[in-house]
Structures are given as C-alpha cells and as structure tokens.
CSV table of C-alpha atoms in Angstrom, one decimal:
chain,number,residue,atom,x,y,z
X,1,ASP,CA,6.5,-3.7,29.5
X,2,THR,CA,5.4,-0.2,30.7
X,3,GLY,CA,2.2,-0.1,28.7
X,4,VAL,CA,3.5,2.5,26.3
X,5,SER,CA,3.8,1.0,22.8
X,6,GLN,CA,5.6,2.4,19.7
X,7,ASP,CA,5.4,1.4,16.1
X,8,PRO,CA,7.4,0.5,14.2
X,9,ARG,CA,10.3,-0.8,16.4
X,10,HIS,CA,12.8,-0.4,13.6
X,11,LYS,CA,12.8,1.7,10.4
X,12,ILE,CA,15.4,1.8,7.7
X,13,THR,CA,15.0,4.5,5.1
X,14,LYS,CA,16.9,6.3,2.4
X,15,ARG,CA,18.0,9.8,2.8
X,16,GLY,CA,15.3,12.2,1.6
X,17,GLN,CA,12.4,10.0,2.4
X,18,ASN,CA,9.6,10.8,4.9
X,19,VAL,CA,9.0,8.6,7.9
X,20,THR,CA,6.2,8.6,10.5
X,21,PHE,CA,6.3,7.0,13.9
X,22,ARG,CA,3.4,6.2,16.2
X,23,CYS,CA,3.1,6.2,20.0
X,24,ASP,CA,0.3,4.8,22.0
X,25,PRO,CA,0.5,6.0,25.6
X,26,ILE,CA,-1.0,4.4,28.7
X,27,SER,CA,-4.7,5.0,28.3
X,28,GLU,CA,-5.3,7.3,31.2
X,29,HIS,CA,-2.2,9.4,30.7
X,30,ASN,CA,-2.9,12.8,29.3
X,31,ARG,CA,0.8,13.9,29.1
X,32,LEU,CA,2.9,12.7,26.3
X,33,TYR,CA,6.6,13.3,25.4
X,34,TRP,CA,8.9,12.6,22.5
X,35,TYR,CA,12.7,12.2,23.0
X,36,ARG,CA,15.5,11.3,20.8
X,37,GLN,CA,18.5,9.2,21.9
X,38,THR,CA,21.8,8.6,20.1
X,39,LEU,CA,24.2,5.8,21.0
X,40,GLY,CA,25.9,6.3,24.3
X,41,GLN,CA,23.9,9.5,25.1
X,42,GLY,CA,20.9,10.2,27.3
X,43,PRO,CA,17.6,11.0,25.7
X,44,GLU,CA,17.1,14.5,24.4
X,45,PHE,CA,13.7,16.2,24.8
X,46,LEU,CA,11.8,16.9,21.5
X,47,THR,CA,8.3,17.9,22.4
X,48,TYR,CA,5.5,17.7,25.0
X,49,PHE,CA,1.7,17.3,24.7
X,50,GLN,CA,-0.9,17.9,27.4
X,51,ASN,CA,-4.0,16.2,25.9
X,52,GLU,CA,-4.0,17.4,22.3
X,53,ALA,CA,-2.2,20.6,22.9
X,54,GLN,CA,1.5,20.8,22.0
X,55,LEU,CA,2.9,22.9,24.9
X,56,GLU,CA,6.6,22.8,24.4
X,57,LYS,CA,9.0,22.1,21.5
X,58,SER,CA,12.8,21.8,21.6
X,59,ARG,CA,15.1,23.8,19.4
X,60,LEU,CA,16.1,20.3,18.1
X,61,LEU,CA,12.7,20.0,16.4
X,62,SER,CA,13.5,21.6,13.1
X,63,ASP,CA,11.0,22.4,10.4
X,64,ARG,CA,11.4,18.9,9.1
X,65,PHE,CA,9.9,17.5,12.2
X,66,SER,CA,6.3,17.6,13.2
X,67,ALA,CA,4.3,15.9,16.0
X,68,GLU,CA,0.6,15.6,16.5
X,69,ARG,CA,-1.8,14.2,19.0
X,70,PRO,CA,-5.1,14.9,17.4
X,71,LYS,CA,-7.5,13.3,19.9
X,72,GLY,CA,-5.3,13.5,23.0
X,73,SER,CA,-4.6,9.8,22.8
X,74,PHE,CA,-2.0,8.4,20.4
X,75,SER,CA,0.7,10.6,18.9
X,76,THR,CA,2.6,10.6,15.7
X,77,LEU,CA,6.1,12.0,14.9
X,78,GLU,CA,6.9,12.7,11.3
X,79,ILE,CA,10.3,13.5,9.8
X,80,GLN,CA,10.3,14.9,6.3
X,81,ARG,CA,13.3,14.7,4.0
X,82,THR,CA,15.3,12.5,6.4
X,83,GLU,CA,19.0,13.1,6.8
X,84,GLN,CA,21.7,10.7,8.0
X,85,GLY,CA,21.9,12.8,11.2
X,86,ASP,CA,18.4,11.8,12.0
X,87,SER,CA,19.5,8.3,12.7
X,88,ALA,CA,18.6,7.7,16.3
X,89,MET,CA,16.2,6.0,18.7
X,90,TYR,CA,13.0,7.9,19.1
X,91,LEU,CA,11.4,7.4,22.4
X,92,CYS,CA,7.9,8.2,23.5
X,93,ALA,CA,6.9,8.6,27.2
X,94,SER,CA,3.7,9.4,29.0
X,95,ARG,CA,2.4,10.2,32.5
X,96,SER,CA,-0.7,10.9,34.4
X,97,GLY,CA,-1.4,14.5,35.4
X,98,ARG,CA,-1.8,13.3,38.9
X,99,THR,CA,1.8,12.1,39.3
X,100,SER,CA,5.1,13.9,39.4
X,101,GLU,CA,6.7,15.2,36.3
X,102,ALA,CA,9.7,13.1,37.2
X,103,GLU,CA,8.1,9.7,36.7
X,104,GLN,CA,7.6,9.3,33.0
X,105,PHE,CA,6.8,5.9,31.5
X,106,PHE,CA,8.8,5.2,28.4
X,107,GLY,CA,8.0,3.0,25.4
X,108,PRO,CA,10.6,0.7,23.8
X,109,GLY,CA,11.5,3.2,21.1
X,110,THR,CA,11.6,3.3,17.3
X,111,ARG,CA,15.1,2.9,16.0
X,112,LEU,CA,15.6,4.9,12.8
X,113,THR,CA,18.4,4.3,10.4
X,114,VAL,CA,18.9,6.7,7.5
X,115,LEU,CA,21.1,5.3,4.7
T,1,GLY,CA,23.3,26.6,30.5
T,2,GLU,CA,21.3,23.4,31.4
T,3,SER,CA,23.5,20.3,31.6
T,4,VAL,CA,23.7,17.2,33.6
T,5,GLY,CA,26.9,15.1,33.5
T,6,LEU,CA,28.4,12.0,34.9
T,7,HIS,CA,31.8,11.2,36.4
T,8,LEU,CA,32.3,7.7,35.1
T,9,PRO,CA,31.2,6.0,32.0
T,10,THR,CA,31.5,2.4,33.4
T,11,LEU,CA,31.3,0.9,36.9
T,12,SER,CA,32.0,-2.7,37.6
T,13,VAL,CA,31.0,-4.2,40.9
T,14,GLN,CA,30.9,-7.6,42.5
T,15,GLU,CA,27.4,-9.1,43.0
T,16,GLY,CA,26.3,-8.4,46.6
T,17,ASP,CA,28.4,-5.3,47.0
T,18,ASN,CA,27.0,-1.8,47.1
T,19,SER,CA,27.2,0.5,44.1
T,20,ILE,CA,27.5,4.2,44.0
T,21,ILE,CA,26.8,6.1,40.8
T,22,ASN,CA,27.6,9.8,40.7
T,23,CYS,CA,26.4,12.8,38.7
T,24,ALA,CA,27.2,16.5,38.6
T,25,TYR,CA,24.6,19.1,37.5
T,26,SER,CA,24.9,22.7,36.7
T,27,ASN,CA,21.3,24.1,36.8
T,28,SER,CA,20.6,25.2,40.4
T,29,ALA,CA,17.0,26.2,39.5
T,30,SER,CA,15.9,22.6,38.9
T,31,ASP,CA,13.0,21.3,41.0
T,32,TYR,CA,13.6,17.6,40.6
T,33,PHE,CA,16.6,15.4,40.2
T,34,ILE,CA,15.9,11.9,39.0
T,35,TRP,CA,17.6,8.5,38.3
T,36,TYR,CA,16.5,6.3,35.4
T,37,LYS,CA,17.7,2.8,34.5
T,38,GLN,CA,17.9,1.7,30.9
T,39,GLU,CA,18.3,-2.0,30.0
T,40,SER,CA,19.4,-3.0,26.6
T,41,GLY,CA,16.7,-2.7,24.0
T,42,LYS,CA,14.3,-1.0,26.4
T,43,GLY,CA,13.3,2.6,27.2
T,44,PRO,CA,14.4,4.3,30.4
T,45,GLN,CA,12.7,3.2,33.6
T,46,PHE,CA,12.1,5.5,36.5
T,47,ILE,CA,14.0,4.5,39.7
T,48,ILE,CA,13.7,7.3,42.2
T,49,ASP,CA,13.5,11.1,42.4
T,50,ILE,CA,14.4,13.8,44.9
T,51,ARG,CA,13.0,17.3,45.2
T,52,SER,CA,15.5,20.2,45.4
T,53,ASN,CA,14.5,20.9,49.0
T,54,MET,CA,15.6,17.5,50.2
T,55,ASP,CA,19.1,16.0,50.6
T,56,LYS,CA,18.3,12.3,50.9
T,57,ARG,CA,15.6,9.9,49.8
T,58,GLN,CA,15.4,6.1,50.2
T,59,GLY,CA,13.6,3.6,48.1
T,60,GLN,CA,13.7,-0.2,47.9
T,61,ARG,CA,17.5,-1.0,47.9
T,62,VAL,CA,18.2,2.5,46.5
T,63,THR,CA,19.1,5.8,48.1
T,64,VAL,CA,19.5,9.1,46.3
T,65,LEU,CA,21.7,11.8,47.8
T,66,LEU,CA,21.6,15.5,46.7
T,67,ASN,CA,24.4,17.9,47.7
T,68,LYS,CA,23.3,21.3,46.4
T,69,THR,CA,26.5,23.0,47.7
T,70,VAL,CA,28.6,21.2,45.2
T,71,LYS,CA,25.8,20.4,42.8
T,72,HIS,CA,26.3,16.7,43.1
T,73,LEU,CA,23.8,13.8,42.9
T,74,SER,CA,24.4,10.2,43.7
T,75,LEU,CA,22.6,6.9,43.5
T,76,GLN,CA,23.4,4.1,45.9
T,77,ILE,CA,22.3,0.6,45.2
T,78,ALA,CA,22.5,-1.8,48.1
T,79,ALA,CA,23.4,-5.5,47.6
T,80,THR,CA,23.8,-5.1,43.8
T,81,GLN,CA,22.3,-7.9,41.8
T,82,PRO,CA,22.8,-9.2,38.2
T,83,GLY,CA,19.5,-7.6,37.3
T,84,ASP,CA,20.9,-4.2,38.2
T,85,SER,CA,23.2,-4.4,35.2
T,86,ALA,CA,22.1,-1.5,32.9
T,87,VAL,CA,22.9,2.1,32.0
T,88,TYR,CA,21.9,4.6,34.7
T,89,PHE,CA,21.1,8.2,33.8
T,90,CYS,CA,20.7,11.1,36.1
T,91,ALA,CA,18.2,13.7,34.9
T,92,GLU,CA,16.7,17.0,36.1
T,93,ILE,CA,13.6,19.0,35.5
T,94,PRO,CA,14.3,22.7,35.3
T,95,GLY,CA,11.9,25.0,37.1
T,96,SER,CA,8.6,25.7,35.2
T,97,SER,CA,9.4,23.0,32.7
T,98,TYR,CA,8.0,19.6,32.0
T,99,LYS,CA,10.9,18.0,30.2
T,100,LEU,CA,13.6,15.7,31.5
T,101,ILE,CA,17.2,16.7,30.8
T,102,PHE,CA,19.4,13.6,30.8
T,103,GLY,CA,23.1,13.1,31.3
T,104,SER,CA,25.1,10.7,29.2
T,105,GLY,CA,24.8,7.7,31.4
T,106,THR,CA,26.9,5.3,33.5
T,107,ARG,CA,27.0,1.6,32.6
T,108,LEU,CA,26.8,-0.7,35.6
T,109,LEU,CA,28.3,-4.1,35.2
T,110,VAL,CA,27.7,-6.7,38.0
T,111,ARG,CA,30.3,-9.5,38.2
T,112,PRO,CA,29.0,-12.9,39.5
C-alpha cells in the first residue's frame, strides 16, 4: 500500500453515462497525476496538478474528460458520455515537491468497464 | 516523437539467476530514465532511476545501465526471487516536463 487511495476500485457503466473517480494522494504530496492504462500497455499520462493548479493536460484528455483538485488535496476525474473506448484502468499518482519527478507513488487504480 | 519500447514481452528465469530486462528509447532529450514494477492488481511501483548524465546506477539487488550512444536502457536484477515476478516498465521524463512516458512492459516470470 503506497498511501494513495482511489475510489471506486471498479466501475461498470453503460455507454453514454457519466462517471467520476476520486483520488486521495499521500497527505504531504502537492503533485498529483492521472494516467490511463489499457491491458498489456504502459500507463499513458492524462493530466498533472501542482497544488490546485492543473499545469499540464494530454491530448488524450478530450472535451469529455475533466479533472479537478479544488483544495490541492484530493482530485476527481470525470468522464462524460462514456464510450466503450474509455474502458481502461485509471491510475492516480502523487509525489512530494522535494523528491525527483521520477519517483511517483501510484494508487491501485479504478478499473472502468463501459458496456 | 516521444516513445519508449521494449525488446521482449516475456522473460522467464530460474529462481536465483540474474535477470536482464532491456528497453530502447527514442527521445534523446529526456532527463530521467526510470524502471517501474507492476504486480497484478496494483499500480506501478518505482524501482530505480538514472539521470541522463549517468551510465550506471545501483540499488538493492538492481542495477540500471544507460547507453546513450545506442539509446538503450537495461535493468539487471541479481538473484531473482519469486517476489520479483511482475511486469516491468521502462519510462522516461522528457526535458521540461513532469510526466512519465511508459513503454509497453516486459513480464518477468520466476521459475521455482
């Protein structure tokens, strides 16, 4: 257990529905990342927060995706009008500003299945 | 473009032997090269990193080698144990970025 928690661990939804995932980073970590991972592939970067500011977004993050970190602590990732191609594991990671960018602490992920 | 790839999808080794996992990268401007381990049902776990101005770094039972001439990264695990069974990803951080760019992974199987 890295100390990063994600909720829910599994989500099954029908195409067209909206879903929201939550990430609680390690408490003193002010950097927070979202990644998406499909079966057999490495995680793909989605977005990055430093405190409450969203500093970087991937081209993968279409208009249907939005992420927030309103108080610089927990973060949410919302997917609107889900599509079958959104089925994946959504991973959250965090790190302290005092450590290397290389060492990110990952949560267990939320597995999304879109029917 | 930015890409990190791996030579072999699966590596099977005998318990106690040394393992070598290889990776090729294409972005010469990356500052860091990193190895992560992912066990089934868990998120990736940091193993070791190496800065672009180094060619070797050692950790506990692991060594990472960086060959910038041929853009090659390797992870050596000494005395491989059953607990080392996992998928291993190489990753890089491009200069002036914060994100990890992962390759597709190598599955390490340790035979008893």
